[in-house]
Amino acid sequence: MKDWMREHQPVAYRMLENDLRKNQTSCAYLFAGPKGTRKREAAVLFAQSLVCPNTDEDGWACGECDVCERIRTGNFADIKILDGSEKMIKKEEVADLQEYCAKTALEEYGEKAYIIYSVDNMTLSSMNSILKFLEEPEQKITAILTTDNPERLLPTVVSRCKTVPFYKPSGIELEKQAMEMGLTALDAHILAENVDDTDMMKQTSEKETYQSAVTVWLEFVKHLRHGVYAGVYYLEEDAFGSTDKSKVKETFSWFLSAGCVFLKDCLENKTGISEKWDEGLAHFREGPCSAKEMMIVLLQCKDDLLVSANANLLIDRLGYELNKEA
Ligand SMILES: [Zn+2]
């Protein structure tokens, strides 16, 4: 995680390392940035770095010792964790936290801290309570707050914290990170355009619906060489006609997303992503369709799919529209 941060979130990395090195940490940190920038893991690493007995020369935690492990799994008595990422943080949880802050440290390391993930996900009155103990800490205790939406926080909370910014990676950067996680160049390329973070990219790349959608797209452009009708027939009969009913909608949705990336590559004359993608692009150029016009049809289908329950109907509509364009 430390190496990942140094490479991919250098601003946050430098700010935190600076404090750790000088052994002058602030009372409160706000890790702010869009979803998928690994703020949660960064918060754990930073909390570990406050107490780990085996920190490196720059002050970062080893990440492997018993203390680090207990912090990671939420079993370290002096680091309390509240989590608003899935559901709203309750009033009682905040009251517990307040009580916890007033007590002396239980572990032998003396440092106390608390982490609140998605701190914006609490009521205004809870946020006011948090503000109170951010303002008047009874003892040295480090607050590490994370948020995807700093604009939803009370300005007074933000001003009490040192804001550590996390930035969304560019598309190219996302592709690179996804490939480091083991995705193929093609999956990384398609998914970087459609999913915000590498974890989701990885999960999606392992989905059968996604993988079969990419295959169907490439087969579709191959059939298109023989005319729009051949392509549409393949889609309706062979591809989606035989897809498990419960999976048609999701597969079709990925088909449209992969198609949009493909057509964009076609318009930009991009090559070299992967052999089969290049081959697909060559097939498409031999066919009767214009990339620009097909893109418009696909985007319209994507919009319609959001509000329509019946994917098969939309697949037929797509066929109709393509026939009309040709
Ligand atoms: Zn450690």
Coordinates of C-alpha atoms and ligand atoms in Angstrom, one line a residue:
M1 CA 0.0 0.0 0.0
K2 CA 2.8 2.4 0.8
D3 CA 4.5 1.9 -2.5
W4 CA 1.1 2.1 -4.3
M5 CA 0.5 5.5 -2.5
R6 CA 3.9 6.8 -3.4
E7 CA 3.3 6.1 -7.0
H8 CA -0.4 6.8 -7.5
Q9 CA -1.3 9.4 -4.8
P10 CA 2.0 11.3 -4.4
V11 CA 0.5 14.4 -2.9
A12 CA -1.2 12.5 -0.1
Y13 CA 1.8 10.4 0.4
R14 CA 4.2 13.3 0.8
M15 CA 1.9 15.2 3.2
L16 CA 1.5 12.2 5.5
E17 CA 5.2 11.1 5.3
N18 CA 6.2 14.6 6.2
D19 CA 4.2 14.5 9.4
L20 CA 5.3 11.0 10.2
R21 CA 9.0 11.7 9.7
K22 CA 8.9 14.7 11.9
N23 CA 6.8 12.9 14.4
Q24 CA 4.4 15.8 14.3
T25 CA 1.0 14.5 13.4
S26 CA -2.0 16.8 13.5
C27 CA -5.1 16.1 15.6
A28 CA -7.3 15.5 12.6
Y29 CA -7.0 14.5 9.0
L30 CA -9.5 14.5 6.3
F31 CA -8.8 12.1 3.4
A32 CA -10.9 13.6 0.6
G33 CA -11.3 12.5 -2.9
P34 CA -13.5 10.6 -5.3
K35 CA -14.7 7.1 -4.9
G36 CA -12.2 4.4 -5.8
T37 CA -9.0 6.3 -4.7
R38 CA -8.2 3.8 -1.9
K39 CA -8.7 6.3 0.9
R40 CA -9.8 3.5 3.2
E41 CA -6.6 1.5 2.8
A42 CA -4.6 4.7 3.2
A43 CA -6.4 5.5 6.4
V44 CA -5.6 2.1 7.8
L45 CA -1.9 2.5 6.8
F46 CA -1.7 5.9 8.4
A47 CA -3.3 4.6 11.6
Q48 CA -0.9 1.7 11.6
S49 CA 2.0 4.1 11.2
L50 CA 1.0 5.9 14.4
V51 CA 1.5 2.8 16.5
C52 CA 3.4 0.1 14.6
P53 CA 6.6 -0.7 16.6
N54 CA 8.5 -1.6 13.4
T55 CA 8.1 1.6 11.3
D56 CA 10.6 2.2 8.5
E57 CA 12.9 5.2 8.5
D58 CA 10.3 7.4 7.0
G59 CA 7.8 6.6 9.7
W60 CA 5.5 4.2 7.7
A61 CA 4.1 1.1 9.4
C62 CA 5.5 -2.3 8.5
G63 CA 2.0 -3.6 7.7
E64 CA 2.8 -7.1 8.8
C65 CA 3.3 -7.2 12.5
D66 CA 0.7 -8.2 15.0
V67 CA -0.2 -4.6 15.8
C68 CA -0.7 -3.7 12.1
E69 CA -2.7 -6.8 11.6
R70 CA -5.0 -6.1 14.6
I71 CA -5.6 -2.5 13.3
R72 CA -6.4 -3.8 9.9
T73 CA -9.0 -6.2 11.2
G74 CA -10.4 -3.7 13.7
N75 CA -9.2 -5.6 16.8
F76 CA -6.9 -2.9 18.2
A77 CA -8.4 -1.4 21.4
D78 CA -6.9 2.1 20.9
I79 CA -8.1 2.6 17.3
K80 CA -11.8 2.8 16.9
I81 CA -13.5 2.6 13.6
L82 CA -16.8 4.0 12.5
D83 CA -18.0 3.1 9.0
G84 CA -20.5 5.2 7.0
S85 CA -19.7 3.7 3.7
E86 CA -22.6 1.3 3.6
K87 CA -25.1 2.7 6.0
M88 CA -25.6 5.9 7.9
I89 CA -23.5 6.3 11.1
K90 CA -25.9 6.1 14.1
K91 CA -26.2 8.6 16.9
E92 CA -25.3 5.9 19.4
E93 CA -22.1 5.1 17.5
V94 CA -21.0 8.7 17.8
A95 CA -21.9 8.7 21.5
D96 CA -19.7 5.6 22.0
L97 CA -16.9 7.3 20.2
Q98 CA -17.2 10.3 22.4
E99 CA -16.9 8.0 25.5
Y100 CA -14.0 6.2 23.9
C101 CA -12.2 9.5 23.3
A102 CA -12.5 10.4 27.0
K103 CA -10.8 7.1 28.2
T104 CA -7.1 6.6 28.5
A105 CA -5.2 4.3 26.1
L106 CA -5.6 0.6 26.8
E107 CA -2.7 -0.8 24.7
E108 CA 0.9 -0.3 25.7
Y109 CA 1.6 1.9 22.8
G110 CA 0.0 5.0 24.2
E111 CA -1.3 6.4 20.9
K112 CA -5.0 6.6 20.4
A113 CA -6.8 7.3 17.1
Y114 CA -10.2 6.8 15.4
I115 CA -11.1 6.4 11.8
I116 CA -14.4 7.4 10.4
Y117 CA -15.0 6.2 6.8
S118 CA -17.5 8.2 4.8
V119 CA -17.8 10.7 7.6
D120 CA -20.4 12.7 5.5
N121 CA -22.9 9.9 6.0
M122 CA -24.3 11.0 9.4
T123 CA -26.9 13.4 10.6
L124 CA -26.2 17.1 11.2
S125 CA -26.5 16.6 14.9
S126 CA -24.0 13.7 14.9
M127 CA -21.7 15.9 12.8
N128 CA -22.0 18.6 15.4
S129 CA -21.0 16.2 18.1
I130 CA -18.0 15.1 16.1
L131 CA -17.1 18.8 15.7
K132 CA -17.2 19.2 19.5
F133 CA -14.6 16.6 20.1
L134 CA -12.5 17.7 17.2
E135 CA -12.4 21.1 18.7
E136 CA -11.7 20.2 22.3
P137 CA -9.8 16.9 22.4
E138 CA -9.4 16.0 26.0
Q139 CA -6.1 14.2 25.2
K140 CA -3.9 13.5 22.3
I141 CA -6.0 11.5 19.9
T142 CA -5.7 11.4 16.1
A143 CA -8.9 11.6 14.0
I144 CA -8.7 10.1 10.5
L145 CA -11.8 10.9 8.5
T146 CA -12.5 9.9 4.9
T147 CA -15.0 11.3 2.5
D148 CA -16.0 11.1 -1.2
N149 CA -18.1 14.2 -0.7
P150 CA -16.3 16.9 1.3
E151 CA -18.9 19.4 0.1
R152 CA -21.4 17.6 2.3
L153 CA -19.4 18.2 5.5
L154 CA -19.9 21.2 7.8
P155 CA -17.3 23.8 6.8
T156 CA -16.3 23.9 10.5
V157 CA -15.4 20.2 10.4
V158 CA -13.3 20.7 7.3
S159 CA -11.5 23.6 8.8
R160 CA -10.6 21.6 11.9
C161 CA -8.8 19.0 9.8
K162 CA -5.8 18.8 7.7
T163 CA -7.2 17.9 4.3
V164 CA -5.2 15.3 2.5
P165 CA -6.3 15.2 -1.2
F166 CA -6.8 12.0 -3.2
Y167 CA -7.1 12.4 -6.9
K168 CA -9.0 10.3 -9.4
P169 CA -6.5 8.7 -11.8
S170 CA -6.7 9.5 -15.5
G171 CA -8.0 6.8 -17.9
I172 CA -4.5 5.9 -18.9
E173 CA -3.4 5.7 -15.3
L174 CA -6.4 3.5 -14.5
E175 CA -5.5 1.1 -17.3
K176 CA -2.0 0.9 -16.0
Q177 CA -3.1 0.1 -12.5
A178 CA -5.7 -2.4 -13.7
M179 CA -3.0 -4.2 -15.7
E180 CA -0.8 -4.3 -12.6
M181 CA -3.7 -6.1 -10.9
G182 CA -3.6 -8.7 -13.6
L183 CA -6.2 -7.6 -16.1
T184 CA -5.5 -8.1 -19.8
A185 CA -4.7 -5.0 -21.8
L186 CA -8.1 -5.2 -23.5
D187 CA -10.2 -5.6 -20.4
A188 CA -8.2 -2.7 -18.7
H189 CA -8.8 -0.6 -21.8
I190 CA -12.6 -1.3 -22.0
L191 CA -13.2 -1.0 -18.3
A192 CA -11.2 2.1 -17.7
E193 CA -13.8 3.9 -19.8
N194 CA -16.7 2.4 -17.9
V195 CA -15.8 1.8 -14.3
D196 CA -14.3 4.3 -11.8
D197 CA -12.0 2.2 -9.7
T198 CA -9.6 -0.7 -10.2
D199 CA -11.3 -3.0 -7.7
M200 CA -14.6 -2.7 -9.6
M201 CA -12.6 -3.2 -12.9
K202 CA -11.2 -6.4 -11.6
Q203 CA -14.5 -7.7 -10.4
T204 CA -16.2 -6.9 -13.6
S205 CA -13.5 -8.5 -15.7
E206 CA -14.2 -11.7 -13.9
K207 CA -17.9 -11.6 -14.7
E208 CA -19.3 -14.0 -17.3
T209 CA -21.7 -11.3 -18.6
Y210 CA -18.9 -8.9 -19.3
Q211 CA -16.6 -11.5 -21.0
S212 CA -19.4 -12.8 -23.2
A213 CA -20.4 -9.3 -24.1
V214 CA -16.9 -8.6 -25.5
T215 CA -16.9 -11.8 -27.4
V216 CA -20.4 -11.1 -28.8
W217 CA -19.3 -7.6 -29.9
L218 CA -16.3 -8.9 -31.8
E219 CA -18.4 -11.7 -33.5
F220 CA -21.0 -9.1 -34.3
V221 CA -18.5 -6.9 -36.2
K222 CA -17.2 -10.0 -38.0
H223 CA -20.8 -10.8 -39.2
L224 CA -21.3 -7.1 -40.2
R225 CA -18.8 -7.6 -43.0
H226 CA -21.5 -9.5 -44.8
G227 CA -24.1 -6.8 -44.4
V228 CA -26.1 -5.2 -41.6
Y229 CA -28.7 -8.0 -41.9
A230 CA -26.1 -10.7 -41.2
G231 CA -24.9 -8.7 -38.1
V232 CA -28.4 -8.2 -36.8
Y233 CA -29.4 -11.8 -37.4
Y234 CA -26.3 -12.9 -35.5
L235 CA -27.2 -10.7 -32.5
E236 CA -30.9 -11.6 -32.3
E237 CA -30.7 -15.2 -33.0
D238 CA -27.2 -16.6 -32.2
A239 CA -26.0 -14.3 -29.5
F240 CA -28.8 -13.0 -27.4
G241 CA -31.3 -15.6 -28.6
S242 CA -29.4 -18.2 -26.7
T243 CA -28.3 -16.2 -23.7
D244 CA -29.7 -17.2 -20.3
K245 CA -32.7 -14.9 -19.9
S246 CA -31.7 -13.6 -16.5
K247 CA -28.4 -12.5 -18.0
V248 CA -29.5 -10.8 -21.2
K249 CA -29.9 -7.3 -19.8
E250 CA -26.5 -7.2 -18.1
T251 CA -24.8 -8.8 -21.1
F252 CA -26.4 -6.4 -23.5
S253 CA -25.5 -3.5 -21.3
W254 CA -21.8 -4.5 -21.4
F255 CA -22.2 -5.2 -25.1
L256 CA -23.2 -1.6 -25.6
S257 CA -20.4 -0.3 -23.4
A258 CA -17.7 -2.3 -25.1
G259 CA -19.1 -1.3 -28.4
C260 CA -18.9 2.4 -27.5
V261 CA -15.2 2.0 -26.6
F262 CA -14.6 0.1 -29.8
L263 CA -16.3 2.7 -32.0
K264 CA -14.4 5.5 -30.3
D265 CA -11.1 3.6 -31.0
C266 CA -12.3 3.3 -34.6
L267 CA -12.9 7.0 -34.9
E268 CA -9.6 7.8 -33.3
N269 CA -7.7 5.2 -35.4
K270 CA -6.4 3.6 -32.3
T271 CA -4.5 0.3 -32.7
G272 CA -2.3 -2.0 -30.7
I273 CA -4.6 -2.6 -27.7
S274 CA -4.8 -6.3 -28.5
E275 CA -4.7 -8.5 -31.5
K276 CA -8.3 -9.5 -31.5
W277 CA -9.4 -5.9 -31.0
D278 CA -7.3 -4.8 -33.9
E279 CA -8.7 -7.6 -36.0
G280 CA -12.2 -6.5 -35.0
L281 CA -11.5 -2.9 -36.0
A282 CA -10.3 -4.2 -39.4
H283 CA -13.5 -6.2 -39.8
F284 CA -15.6 -3.2 -38.9
R285 CA -13.9 -1.1 -41.6
E286 CA -14.7 -3.7 -44.2
G287 CA -18.4 -3.5 -43.2
P288 CA -21.2 -1.1 -44.3
C289 CA -21.6 0.9 -41.1
S290 CA -20.3 4.3 -40.1
A291 CA -18.7 4.3 -36.7
K292 CA -20.2 7.7 -35.9
E293 CA -23.7 6.7 -36.7
M294 CA -23.5 3.4 -34.9
M295 CA -22.2 5.2 -31.9
I296 CA -25.3 7.4 -31.8
V297 CA -27.5 4.3 -32.0
L298 CA -25.6 2.6 -29.2
L299 CA -25.7 5.6 -26.9
Q300 CA -29.4 5.9 -27.4
C301 CA -29.8 2.2 -26.6
K302 CA -27.7 2.7 -23.4
D303 CA -30.1 5.5 -22.3
D304 CA -33.1 3.4 -23.1
L305 CA -31.8 0.4 -21.2
L306 CA -31.7 2.4 -18.0
V307 CA -35.4 2.8 -18.0
S308 CA -36.5 -0.3 -19.8
A309 CA -37.0 -3.7 -18.3
N310 CA -37.1 -5.5 -21.6
A311 CA -33.7 -5.9 -23.1
N312 CA -34.8 -8.2 -25.9
L313 CA -37.1 -5.5 -27.1
L314 CA -34.2 -3.1 -27.2
I315 CA -32.0 -5.6 -29.0
D316 CA -34.7 -5.8 -31.7
R317 CA -34.9 -2.0 -31.8
L318 CA -31.1 -1.8 -32.2
G319 CA -31.4 -4.1 -35.2
Y320 CA -34.1 -2.0 -36.6
E321 CA -32.2 1.2 -36.2
L322 CA -29.0 -0.3 -37.7
N323 CA -31.0 -1.5 -40.7
K324 CA -32.4 1.9 -41.1
E325 CA -29.0 3.6 -41.0
A326 CA -27.5 1.2 -43.6
Ligands
ZN1 ZN 3.6 -3.1 12.0

